PDB file of C-alpha atoms and ligand atoms in Angstrom:
ATOM      1  CA  MET A   1     -18.877  -8.701   0.777  1.00  0.00           C
ATOM      2  CA  THR A   2     -18.699 -11.466   3.088  1.00  0.00           C
ATOM      3  CA  THR A   3     -15.670 -11.112   5.864  1.00  0.00           C
ATOM      4  CA  ASN A   4     -17.148 -13.952   8.373  1.00  0.00           C
ATOM      5  CA  GLY A   5     -15.355 -11.687  10.983  1.00  0.00           C
ATOM      6  CA  LYS A   6     -12.017 -11.782   8.946  1.00  0.00           C
ATOM      7  CA  THR A   7      -8.856  -9.295  10.192  1.00  0.00           C
ATOM      8  CA  VAL A   8      -6.598  -7.803   7.876  1.00  0.00           C
ATOM      9  CA  LEU A   9      -3.394  -5.577   8.631  1.00  0.00           C
ATOM     10  CA  ILE A  10      -3.026  -2.692   6.999  1.00  0.00           C
ATOM     11  CA  THR A  11       0.010   0.411   6.717  1.00  0.00           C
ATOM     12  CA  GLY A  12       0.762   3.415   5.818  1.00  0.00           C
ATOM     13  CA  ALA A  13      -2.962   3.628   7.856  1.00  0.00           C
ATOM     14  CA  ASP A  14      -3.479   7.504   8.783  1.00  0.00           C
ATOM     15  CA  GLY A  15      -3.057   8.907   5.448  1.00  0.00           C
ATOM     16  CA  GLY A  16      -4.364   9.447   2.997  1.00  0.00           C
ATOM     17  CA  LEU A  17      -5.977   6.336   1.092  1.00  0.00           C
ATOM     18  CA  GLY A  18      -5.353   4.686   4.392  1.00  0.00           C
ATOM     19  CA  ARG A  19      -8.192   6.523   5.967  1.00  0.00           C
ATOM     20  CA  ASP A  20     -10.997   5.872   4.261  1.00  0.00           C
ATOM     21  CA  MET A  21      -9.822   1.928   3.474  1.00  0.00           C
ATOM     22  CA  ALA A  22     -10.189   1.195   7.613  1.00  0.00           C
ATOM     23  CA  ALA A  23     -13.324   3.614   7.615  1.00  0.00           C
ATOM     24  CA  CYS A  24     -14.949   1.423   4.347  1.00  0.00           C
ATOM     25  CA  LEU A  25     -13.988  -2.205   5.603  1.00  0.00           C
ATOM     26  CA  ALA A  26     -14.816  -1.491   9.178  1.00  0.00           C
ATOM     27  CA  GLU A  27     -17.718  -0.639   8.115  1.00  0.00           C
ATOM     28  CA  ALA A  28     -18.002  -4.040   6.391  1.00  0.00           C
ATOM     29  CA  GLY A  29     -17.565  -6.112   9.372  1.00  0.00           C
ATOM     30  CA  TRP A  30     -13.218  -6.855   9.124  1.00  0.00           C
ATOM     31  CA  SER A  31     -11.286  -6.020  11.540  1.00  0.00           C
ATOM     32  CA  LEU A  32      -8.939  -4.212  11.295  1.00  0.00           C
ATOM     33  CA  ILE A  33      -4.732  -3.783  12.676  1.00  0.00           C
ATOM     34  CA  LEU A  34      -3.980  -0.451  11.799  1.00  0.00           C
ATOM     35  CA  VAL A  35       0.439   0.339  11.842  1.00  0.00           C
ATOM     36  CA  ASP A  36       1.333   3.079  10.834  1.00  0.00           C
ATOM     37  CA  ARG A  37       4.792   5.933  12.222  1.00  0.00           C
ATOM     38  CA  SER A  38       2.649   8.911  13.361  1.00  0.00           C
ATOM     39  CA  SER A  39       2.321   9.563  16.558  1.00  0.00           C
ATOM     40  CA  THR A  40      -1.239  10.102  15.726  1.00  0.00           C
ATOM     41  CA  ILE A  41      -2.172   6.304  14.819  1.00  0.00           C
ATOM     42  CA  GLY A  42      -3.263   4.982  18.164  1.00  0.00           C
ATOM     43  CA  GLN A  43      -6.405   7.970  18.206  1.00  0.00           C
ATOM     44  CA  LEU A  44      -7.230   6.303  14.819  1.00  0.00           C
ATOM     45  CA  PRO A  45     -10.351   3.919  15.349  1.00  0.00           C
ATOM     46  CA  GLU A  46     -11.902   6.431  17.599  1.00  0.00           C
ATOM     47  CA  LEU A  47     -12.027   9.092  15.022  1.00  0.00           C
ATOM     48  CA  LEU A  48     -12.717   6.812  13.004  1.00  0.00           C
ATOM     49  CA  GLY A  49     -15.681   5.608  15.255  1.00  0.00           C
ATOM     50  CA  LEU A  50     -15.118   2.445  16.142  1.00  0.00           C
ATOM     51  CA  ALA A  51     -15.608   0.094  18.524  1.00  0.00           C
ATOM     52  CA  SER A  52     -12.328  -0.729  20.888  1.00  0.00           C
ATOM     53  CA  TYR A  53     -13.204  -4.905  19.516  1.00  0.00           C
ATOM     54  CA  GLN A  54     -12.787  -3.263  16.075  1.00  0.00           C
ATOM     55  CA  ALA A  55      -9.680  -2.114  14.876  1.00  0.00           C
ATOM     56  CA  GLN A  56      -5.725  -2.525  17.134  1.00  0.00           C
ATOM     57  CA  THR A  57      -3.534   0.079  16.428  1.00  0.00           C
ATOM     58  CA  ARG A  58       0.933  -0.349  16.513  1.00  0.00           C
ATOM     59  CA  GLN A  59       3.075   2.517  15.716  1.00  0.00           C
ATOM     60  CA  CYS A  60       5.511   0.976  13.940  1.00  0.00           C
ATOM     61  CA  ASP A  61       8.235   3.125  11.064  1.00  0.00           C
ATOM     62  CA  LEU A  62       8.498   0.398   8.480  1.00  0.00           C
ATOM     63  CA  ALA A  63      11.789   1.887   7.587  1.00  0.00           C
ATOM     64  CA  ASP A  64      13.009   0.519  11.049  1.00  0.00           C
ATOM     65  CA  GLU A  65      14.337  -2.609  11.237  1.00  0.00           C
ATOM     66  CA  ALA A  66      14.047  -3.422  14.621  1.00  0.00           C
ATOM     67  CA  GLN A  67      10.696  -2.663  14.578  1.00  0.00           C
ATOM     68  CA  LEU A  68       9.528  -4.208  11.458  1.00  0.00           C
ATOM     69  CA  ASP A  69      10.973  -7.375  12.527  1.00  0.00           C
ATOM     70  CA  ALA A  70       9.017  -6.643  15.586  1.00  0.00           C
ATOM     71  CA  LEU A  71       5.709  -6.260  14.062  1.00  0.00           C
ATOM     72  CA  CYS A  72       6.726  -9.207  11.563  1.00  0.00           C
ATOM     73  CA  LYS A  73       6.826 -11.629  14.978  1.00  0.00           C
ATOM     74  CA  GLU A  74       3.953 -10.801  16.052  1.00  0.00           C
ATOM     75  CA  VAL A  75       2.384 -11.290  12.299  1.00  0.00           C
ATOM     76  CA  SER A  76       3.914 -14.839  11.804  1.00  0.00           C
ATOM     77  CA  GLU A  77       3.345 -15.788  15.443  1.00  0.00           C
ATOM     78  CA  GLY A  78      -0.132 -14.966  15.656  1.00  0.00           C
ATOM     79  CA  THR A  79      -0.321 -12.197  17.755  1.00  0.00           C
ATOM     80  CA  LEU A  80      -1.932 -10.494  15.185  1.00  0.00           C
ATOM     81  CA  ARG A  81      -4.153 -12.144  12.486  1.00  0.00           C
ATOM     82  CA  CYS A  82      -3.593 -11.264   9.280  1.00  0.00           C
ATOM     83  CA  ASP A  83      -5.951 -12.334   6.804  1.00  0.00           C
ATOM     84  CA  ALA A  84      -5.560 -10.067   4.396  1.00  0.00           C
ATOM     85  CA  LEU A  85      -2.245  -7.433   4.177  1.00  0.00           C
ATOM     86  CA  ILE A  86      -2.788  -4.193   2.844  1.00  0.00           C
ATOM     87  CA  ASN A  87       1.184  -3.270   1.430  1.00  0.00           C
ATOM     88  CA  ASN A  88      -0.240   0.584   0.823  1.00  0.00           C
ATOM     89  CA  ALA A  89       2.384   2.621   3.531  1.00  0.00           C
ATOM     90  CA  GLY A  90       4.479   4.178   0.780  1.00  0.00           C
ATOM     91  CA  ILE A  91       6.984   8.082   0.212  1.00  0.00           C
ATOM     92  CA  SER A  92       7.535   9.741  -2.491  1.00  0.00           C
ATOM     93  CA  SER A  93      11.193  11.903  -3.266  1.00  0.00           C
ATOM     94  CA  TYR A  94      10.328  15.375  -4.187  1.00  0.00           C
ATOM     95  CA  GLY A  95      12.123  18.267  -2.792  1.00  0.00           C
ATOM     96  CA  ARG A  96      11.273  21.151  -0.309  1.00  0.00           C
ATOM     97  CA  ASP A  97       9.619  22.898  -3.307  1.00  0.00           C
ATOM     98  CA  GLY A  98       7.942  19.930  -4.071  1.00  0.00           C
ATOM     99  CA  GLN A  99      10.211  19.029  -7.145  1.00  0.00           C
ATOM    100  CA  ARG A 100      11.025  15.949  -8.257  1.00  0.00           C
ATOM    101  CA  LEU A 101      15.156  15.112  -7.921  1.00  0.00           C
ATOM    102  CA  SER A 102      16.589  13.227 -10.850  1.00  0.00           C
ATOM    103  CA  ILE A 103      18.575  10.797 -10.420  1.00  0.00           C
ATOM    104  CA  ASP A 104      22.054  12.725  -9.662  1.00  0.00           C
ATOM    105  CA  GLU A 105      20.352  14.042  -6.947  1.00  0.00           C
ATOM    106  CA  ILE A 106      19.108  11.211  -5.539  1.00  0.00           C
ATOM    107  CA  ASP A 107      22.480   9.426  -2.931  1.00  0.00           C
ATOM    108  CA  ARG A 108      22.617   6.409  -1.322  1.00  0.00           C
ATOM    109  CA  ASN A 109      20.784   6.210   2.095  1.00  0.00           C
ATOM    110  CA  HIS A 110      18.086   8.452   0.607  1.00  0.00           C
ATOM    111  CA  LEU A 111      17.439   5.414  -2.198  1.00  0.00           C
ATOM    112  CA  GLN A 112      17.810   2.373   0.468  1.00  0.00           C
ATOM    113  CA  ASN A 113      15.304   4.530   2.322  1.00  0.00           C
ATOM    114  CA  VAL A 114      12.695   4.580  -0.315  1.00  0.00           C
ATOM    115  CA  LEU A 115      13.705   1.488  -0.750  1.00  0.00           C
ATOM    116  CA  ALA A 116      13.484   0.319   2.384  1.00  0.00           C
ATOM    117  CA  ILE A 117       9.480   1.876   3.444  1.00  0.00           C
ATOM    118  CA  ASN A 118       7.738   0.722  -0.583  1.00  0.00           C
ATOM    119  CA  LEU A 119       9.474  -2.456  -1.022  1.00  0.00           C
ATOM    120  CA  ILE A 120      11.307  -4.244   2.208  1.00  0.00           C
ATOM    121  CA  ALA A 121       8.675  -3.293   4.071  1.00  0.00           C
ATOM    122  CA  PRO A 122       5.819  -5.670   2.280  1.00  0.00           C
ATOM    123  CA  PHE A 123       8.009  -7.849   1.295  1.00  0.00           C
ATOM    124  CA  LEU A 124       8.037  -9.411   4.832  1.00  0.00           C
ATOM    125  CA  LEU A 125       5.455  -8.365   6.248  1.00  0.00           C
ATOM    126  CA  SER A 126       3.933 -10.851   3.638  1.00  0.00           C
ATOM    127  CA  ARG A 127       7.100 -13.499   3.849  1.00  0.00           C
ATOM    128  CA  ALA A 128       5.922 -12.587   7.707  1.00  0.00           C
ATOM    129  CA  ALA A 129       2.013 -13.468   6.793  1.00  0.00           C
ATOM    130  CA  LEU A 130       1.329 -16.406   3.998  1.00  0.00           C
ATOM    131  CA  PRO A 131       2.684 -19.396   5.848  1.00  0.00           C
ATOM    132  CA  HIS A 132      -1.153 -18.519   8.031  1.00  0.00           C
ATOM    133  CA  MET A 133      -2.304 -17.979   4.813  1.00  0.00           C
ATOM    134  CA  ARG A 134      -1.253 -21.005   3.445  1.00  0.00           C
ATOM    135  CA  GLU A 135      -2.622 -22.975   6.576  1.00  0.00           C
ATOM    136  CA  ARG A 136      -5.872 -21.263   6.445  1.00  0.00           C
ATOM    137  CA  GLY A 137      -6.356 -22.672   3.150  1.00  0.00           C
ATOM    138  CA  TRP A 138      -7.493 -18.286   2.675  1.00  0.00           C
ATOM    139  CA  GLY A 139      -5.574 -15.128   2.677  1.00  0.00           C
ATOM    140  CA  ARG A 140      -5.659 -12.078   0.087  1.00  0.00           C
ATOM    141  CA  LEU A 141      -2.222 -10.108  -0.430  1.00  0.00           C
ATOM    142  CA  ILE A 142      -3.227  -5.836  -2.081  1.00  0.00           C
ATOM    143  CA  HIS A 143      -0.133  -3.747  -2.934  1.00  0.00           C
ATOM    144  CA  ILE A 144      -0.408  -0.153  -3.308  1.00  0.00           C
ATOM    145  CA  ALA A 145       2.251   0.712  -6.245  1.00  0.00           C
ATOM    146  CA  SER A 146       2.053   3.479  -8.515  1.00  0.00           C
ATOM    147  CA  ARG A 147       1.746   4.983 -12.272  1.00  0.00           C
ATOM    148  CA  GLY A 148       5.223   5.420 -11.300  1.00  0.00           C
ATOM    149  CA  GLY A 149       5.690   1.944 -11.614  1.00  0.00           C
ATOM    150  CA  ARG A 150       3.927   0.995 -14.757  1.00  0.00           C
ATOM    151  CA  THR A 151       5.354   3.729 -16.926  1.00  0.00           C
ATOM    152  CA  PHE A 152       8.288   7.218 -17.341  1.00  0.00           C
ATOM    153  CA  SER A 153       6.487   9.984 -16.820  1.00  0.00           C
ATOM    154  CA  GLU A 154       8.359  12.753 -15.368  1.00  0.00           C
ATOM    155  CA  VAL A 155       6.474  12.878 -12.208  1.00  0.00           C
ATOM    156  CA  PHE A 156       8.325  10.142 -10.749  1.00  0.00           C
ATOM    157  CA  PRO A 157      11.885   9.742  -9.647  1.00  0.00           C
ATOM    158  CA  SER A 158      13.544   6.745 -10.643  1.00  0.00           C
ATOM    159  CA  SER A 159      14.326   5.550  -6.635  1.00  0.00           C
ATOM    160  CA  PHE A 160      10.476   6.116  -6.324  1.00  0.00           C
ATOM    161  CA  SER A 161       9.816   4.305  -9.187  1.00  0.00           C
ATOM    162  CA  ALA A 162      12.449   1.301  -9.170  1.00  0.00           C
ATOM    163  CA  SER A 163      10.605   0.711  -6.020  1.00  0.00           C
ATOM    164  CA  LYS A 164       7.019   0.702  -7.507  1.00  0.00           C
ATOM    165  CA  SER A 165       8.550  -1.247  -9.840  1.00  0.00           C
ATOM    166  CA  GLY A 166       9.679  -3.880  -8.159  1.00  0.00           C
ATOM    167  CA  LEU A 167       6.252  -3.997  -5.424  1.00  0.00           C
ATOM    168  CA  ILE A 168       4.844  -5.404  -8.296  1.00  0.00           C
ATOM    169  CA  GLY A 169       7.496  -7.925  -9.361  1.00  0.00           C
ATOM    170  CA  LEU A 170       7.396  -9.030  -5.022  1.00  0.00           C
ATOM    171  CA  SER A 171       2.595  -9.195  -6.443  1.00  0.00           C
ATOM    172  CA  ARG A 172       3.354 -12.166  -9.697  1.00  0.00           C
ATOM    173  CA  SER A 173       6.335 -13.743  -7.864  1.00  0.00           C
ATOM    174  CA  ILE A 174       3.589 -14.322  -4.973  1.00  0.00           C
ATOM    175  CA  ALA A 175       0.629 -14.815  -6.705  1.00  0.00           C
ATOM    176  CA  GLY A 176       2.429 -17.724  -8.974  1.00  0.00           C
ATOM    177  CA  GLU A 177       3.445 -19.416  -5.712  1.00  0.00           C
ATOM    178  CA  SER A 178       0.681 -19.022  -4.191  1.00  0.00           C
ATOM    179  CA  ALA A 179      -2.763 -19.293  -5.885  1.00  0.00           C
ATOM    180  CA  ARG A 180      -3.404 -23.365  -5.084  1.00  0.00           C
ATOM    181  CA  PHE A 181      -3.805 -22.212  -1.801  1.00  0.00           C
ATOM    182  CA  GLY A 182      -6.423 -20.046  -1.929  1.00  0.00           C
ATOM    183  CA  ILE A 183      -4.146 -17.127  -2.192  1.00  0.00           C
ATOM    184  CA  THR A 184      -5.076 -14.168  -3.995  1.00  0.00           C
ATOM    185  CA  SER A 185      -2.113 -10.917  -4.134  1.00  0.00           C
ATOM    186  CA  ASN A 186      -2.299  -8.198  -6.616  1.00  0.00           C
ATOM    187  CA  VAL A 187      -1.193  -4.845  -7.070  1.00  0.00           C
ATOM    188  CA  ILE A 188      -3.643  -1.453  -7.452  1.00  0.00           C
ATOM    189  CA  ALA A 189      -1.406   1.693  -8.919  1.00  0.00           C
ATOM    190  CA  PRO A 190      -3.162   4.494  -9.178  1.00  0.00           C
ATOM    191  CA  GLY A 191      -2.155   7.715 -10.982  1.00  0.00           C
ATOM    192  CA  VAL A 192      -2.709  11.285  -9.178  1.00  0.00           C
ATOM    193  CA  ILE A 193      -5.516  10.681  -6.116  1.00  0.00           C
ATOM    194  CA  ILE A 194      -6.037  13.580  -3.863  1.00  0.00           C
ATOM    195  CA  THR A 195      -4.638  12.907  -0.514  1.00  0.00           C
ATOM    196  CA  PRO A 196      -1.282  14.436   1.802  1.00  0.00           C
ATOM    197  CA  GLN A 197       0.934  12.929   0.027  1.00  0.00           C
ATOM    198  CA  SER A 198      -0.179  13.781  -3.645  1.00  0.00           C
ATOM    199  CA  GLY A 199      -0.193  17.703  -2.105  1.00  0.00           C
ATOM    200  CA  LYS A 200       3.809  17.740  -0.905  1.00  0.00           C
ATOM    201  CA  VAL A 201       4.214  17.717  -4.982  1.00  0.00           C
ATOM    202  CA  ASP A 202       3.584  20.843  -6.899  1.00  0.00           C
ATOM    203  CA  PRO A 203       0.627  21.516  -8.399  1.00  0.00           C
ATOM    204  CA  ALA A 204       2.135  22.427 -11.747  1.00  0.00           C
ATOM    205  CA  LEU A 205       4.569  18.887 -11.946  1.00  0.00           C
ATOM    206  CA  LEU A 206       1.338  17.310 -11.449  1.00  0.00           C
ATOM    207  CA  SER A 207      -0.662  18.821 -13.397  1.00  0.00           C
ATOM    208  CA  GLN A 208       2.070  17.227 -16.397  1.00  0.00           C
ATOM    209  CA  ALA A 209       0.233  14.583 -16.844  1.00  0.00           C
ATOM    210  CA  LYS A 210      -2.295  13.635 -19.282  1.00  0.00           C
ATOM    211  CA  ILE A 211      -5.502  13.000 -17.842  1.00  0.00           C
ATOM    212  CA  PRO A 212      -7.545  11.887 -20.563  1.00  0.00           C
ATOM    213  CA  ALA A 213     -10.682  12.081 -17.492  1.00  0.00           C
ATOM    214  CA  GLN A 214      -9.632  15.269 -17.030  1.00  0.00           C
ATOM    215  CA  ARG A 215      -9.255  15.545 -13.069  1.00  0.00           C
ATOM    216  CA  TYR A 216      -6.989  13.825 -10.006  1.00  0.00           C
ATOM    217  CA  GLY A 217      -8.742  10.917  -7.944  1.00  0.00           C
ATOM    218  CA  GLN A 218     -10.524  10.461  -5.232  1.00  0.00           C
ATOM    219  CA  PRO A 219      -9.266   8.074  -1.979  1.00  0.00           C
ATOM    220  CA  ALA A 220     -12.754   5.842  -2.503  1.00  0.00           C
ATOM    221  CA  GLU A 221     -12.292   5.350  -5.830  1.00  0.00           C
ATOM    222  CA  ILE A 222      -9.044   3.157  -4.244  1.00  0.00           C
ATOM    223  CA  THR A 223     -10.637   1.643  -2.253  1.00  0.00           C
ATOM    224  CA  GLY A 224     -14.000   1.134  -4.240  1.00  0.00           C
ATOM    225  CA  ALA A 225     -11.153  -1.014  -6.220  1.00  0.00           C
ATOM    226  CA  VAL A 226      -9.053  -2.598  -2.595  1.00  0.00           C
ATOM    227  CA  ALA A 227     -13.126  -4.167  -1.424  1.00  0.00           C
ATOM    228  CA  TYR A 228     -13.331  -5.584  -4.209  1.00  0.00           C
ATOM    229  CA  LEU A 229     -10.218  -7.303  -4.312  1.00  0.00           C
ATOM    230  CA  LEU A 230     -10.179  -8.249  -1.235  1.00  0.00           C
ATOM    231  CA  SER A 231     -13.767 -10.502  -2.008  1.00  0.00           C
ATOM    232  CA  ASP A 232     -14.504 -13.844  -2.392  1.00  0.00           C
ATOM    233  CA  ALA A 233     -15.781 -12.847  -5.404  1.00  0.00           C
ATOM    234  CA  ALA A 234     -11.953 -11.778  -6.578  1.00  0.00           C
ATOM    235  CA  GLY A 235     -10.283 -15.473  -5.743  1.00  0.00           C
ATOM    236  CA  PHE A 236      -9.752 -16.222  -9.635  1.00  0.00           C
ATOM    237  CA  THR A 237      -8.286 -12.543  -9.503  1.00  0.00           C
ATOM    238  CA  THR A 238      -4.446 -12.830  -9.311  1.00  0.00           C
ATOM    239  CA  GLY A 239      -0.919 -11.472 -10.389  1.00  0.00           C
ATOM    240  CA  ALA A 240      -2.935  -8.278 -12.251  1.00  0.00           C
ATOM    241  CA  VAL A 241      -2.076  -4.967 -11.446  1.00  0.00           C
ATOM    242  CA  MET A 242      -4.984  -2.653 -11.588  1.00  0.00           C
ATOM    243  CA  ASP A 243      -4.268   0.586 -12.753  1.00  0.00           C
ATOM    244  CA  ILE A 244      -6.465   3.472 -11.702  1.00  0.00           C
ATOM    245  CA  ASN A 245      -5.597   6.694 -12.530  1.00  0.00           C
ATOM    246  CA  GLY A 246      -7.899   8.021 -14.982  1.00  0.00           C
ATOM    247  CA  GLY A 247      -7.376   6.540 -18.063  1.00  0.00           C
ATOM    248  CA  ALA A 248      -3.920   8.476 -17.787  1.00  0.00           C
ATOM    249  CA  PHE A 249      -1.956   5.149 -18.658  1.00  0.00           C
ATOM    250  CA  MET A 250      -3.630   3.049 -20.685  1.00  0.00           C
ATOM    251  CA  PRO A 251      -1.325  -0.622 -22.127  1.00  0.00           C
ATOM    252  CA  SER A 252      -2.510  -2.699 -24.634  1.00  0.00           C
TER     253      SER A 252
HETATM  254  N1  NAI B   1      -1.826   9.663  -3.416  1.00  0.00           N
HETATM  255  C1  NAI B   1      -1.636   9.583  -4.456  1.00  0.00           C
HETATM  256  O1  NAI B   1      -1.368   9.836  -5.302  1.00  0.00           O
HETATM  257  C2  NAI B   1      -0.892   8.583  -5.041  1.00  0.00           C
HETATM  258  C3  NAI B   1      -0.283   7.295  -4.029  1.00  0.00           C
HETATM  259  N2  NAI B   1      -0.072   6.077  -3.664  1.00  0.00           N
HETATM  260  C4  NAI B   1       0.075   5.136  -2.742  1.00  0.00           C
HETATM  261  O2  NAI B   1      -0.624   5.127  -1.798  1.00  0.00           O
HETATM  262  C5  NAI B   1       0.068   5.112  -0.910  1.00  0.00           C
HETATM  263  C6  NAI B   1      -1.052   5.792  -0.281  1.00  0.00           C
HETATM  264  O3  NAI B   1      -0.226   7.129  -0.160  1.00  0.00           O
HETATM  265  P1  NAI B   1      -1.288   8.010   0.138  1.00  0.00           P
HETATM  266  O4  NAI B   1      -2.711   7.979   0.983  1.00  0.00           O
HETATM  267  O5  NAI B   1      -1.107   8.761  -1.065  1.00  0.00           O
HETATM  268  O6  NAI B   1       0.261   8.364   1.246  1.00  0.00           O
HETATM  269  P2  NAI B   1      -0.290   9.784   2.823  1.00  0.00           P
HETATM  270  O7  NAI B   1       1.098   9.658   3.233  1.00  0.00           O
HETATM  271  O8  NAI B   1      -1.257  10.588   2.868  1.00  0.00           O
HETATM  272  O9  NAI B   1      -0.329   8.081   3.774  1.00  0.00           O
HETATM  273  C7  NAI B   1       1.079   7.963   3.298  1.00  0.00           C
HETATM  274  C8  NAI B   1       1.006   6.474   5.100  1.00  0.00           C
HETATM  275  O10 NAI B   1       1.741   6.359   5.302  1.00  0.00           O
HETATM  276  C9  NAI B   1       2.759   6.126   6.983  1.00  0.00           C
HETATM  277  N3  NAI B   1       4.188   5.612   6.255  1.00  0.00           N
HETATM  278  C10 NAI B   1       5.084   6.594   5.538  1.00  0.00           C
HETATM  279  N4  NAI B   1       6.291   6.367   5.778  1.00  0.00           N
HETATM  280  C11 NAI B   1       5.913   4.997   6.693  1.00  0.00           C
HETATM  281  C12 NAI B   1       7.093   4.358   7.686  1.00  0.00           C
HETATM  282  N5  NAI B   1       8.410   4.461   7.181  1.00  0.00           N
HETATM  283  N6  NAI B   1       6.528   3.708   8.527  1.00  0.00           N
HETATM  284  C13 NAI B   1       5.131   3.079   8.776  1.00  0.00           C
HETATM  285  N7  NAI B   1       4.644   4.415   8.088  1.00  0.00           N
HETATM  286  C14 NAI B   1       4.129   4.693   7.206  1.00  0.00           C
HETATM  287  C15 NAI B   1       2.450   7.539   6.401  1.00  0.00           C
HETATM  288  O11 NAI B   1       3.058   7.812   7.755  1.00  0.00           O
HETATM  289  C16 NAI B   1       1.123   7.916   5.869  1.00  0.00           C
HETATM  290  O12 NAI B   1       0.837   8.161   7.246  1.00  0.00           O
HETATM  291  C17 NAI B   1       0.920   4.735  -1.039  1.00  0.00           C
HETATM  292  O13 NAI B   1       2.486   3.529  -0.978  1.00  0.00           O
HETATM  293  C18 NAI B   1       1.443   5.658  -2.892  1.00  0.00           C
HETATM  294  O14 NAI B   1       3.363   6.020  -2.788  1.00  0.00           O
HETATM  295  C19 NAI B   1       0.293   5.796  -5.229  1.00  0.00           C
HETATM  296  C20 NAI B   1      -0.552   7.143  -6.717  1.00  0.00           C
HETATM  297  C21 NAI B   1      -0.477   7.498  -5.819  1.00  0.00           C
HETATM  298  C1  LIG B   2       2.353  11.444  -4.866  1.00  0.00           C
HETATM  299  C2  LIG B   2       2.713  10.707  -6.510  1.00  0.00           C
HETATM  300  C3  LIG B   2       4.422  10.267  -6.530  1.00  0.00           C
HETATM  301  C4  LIG B   2       2.464  10.040  -7.436  1.00  0.00           C
HETATM  302  C5  LIG B   2       2.436  11.706  -8.029  1.00  0.00           C
HETATM  303  C6  LIG B   2       1.450  11.445  -9.274  1.00  0.00           C
HETATM  304  C7  LIG B   2       1.040   9.813 -10.022  1.00  0.00           C
HETATM  305  C8  LIG B   2       0.980  10.472 -11.498  1.00  0.00           C
HETATM  306  O1  LIG B   2       0.610  11.412 -12.111  1.00  0.00           O
HETATM  307  O2  LIG B   2       0.209   9.434 -12.203  1.00  0.00           O
HETATM  308  C9  LIG B   2       1.194   8.886  -9.387  1.00  0.00           C
HETATM  309  O3  LIG B   2       1.804   7.481 -10.165  1.00  0.00           O
HETATM  310  C10 LIG B   2       1.373   9.553  -7.717  1.00  0.00           C
HETATM  311  O4  LIG B   2       2.235   7.916  -7.813  1.00  0.00           O
END
């Protein structure tokens, strides 16, 4: 992958998928802006063995309006350069026992929190990054949705599915509006990938997914697709949804 020192901003960078993306993209020569609400995000570059010039970090709770606005301001004012944006941070809706919450158990606050992180933050960060991408005539947006945004399954809470389906619609609109500027916008919709997030779901519930590959995925199997979508070779790929789920969802 030729990066020419480009910079990618990754949200949810301190999670299972985020860390793998950060390590792989740094290795490929990208400069990184690593964003997470976790208290350990500042230590992530050292943990990954990155030089200080390779990575900046921002501790930001994307559900907090003031913190998200401050981050978007840095992006829109160009303090944080953003050639590519990976909207990866996301939460789901499970009870303490890892059981799926039914629609009757999801109140307005819970719904608003899921939508704030999974949909509103990606919308506002994309909006902040796009003008600079248009000026440069090059940009990449990747949104990490889920199989839950593509189809029904007993595994997915309704709030989560609604947010991820919305993210897919957002990506499609950005793709249509931005293709003529050399900007692509694509979705990766993973099935079960072994990370802290899937680890919080009751294993019996997760195992209901009928996966032809008969296994769960590894973060590297998502990162490989991310690396492709960021590359110049993917310049004609926009508005796409890559279903990466071991065959658990195969639309016609
Ligand atoms: N692991 C899986 O099986 C699947 C994951 N996904 C999606 O992949 C993305 C990454 O998930 P994982 O790495 O598995 O989860 P994870 O839980 O390991 O990582 C998510 C990261 O997002 C951060 N985050 C959460 N809320 C935030 C907020 N308000 N502000 C800033 N950061 C916040 C967390 O601190 C965490 O570091 C998510 O969008 C998730 O919905 C989609 C399908 C399957
Ligand atoms: C961990 C998240 C909520 C999750 C769990 C299971 C699947 C799946 O069976 O495909 C997902 O796509 C998820 O996003």
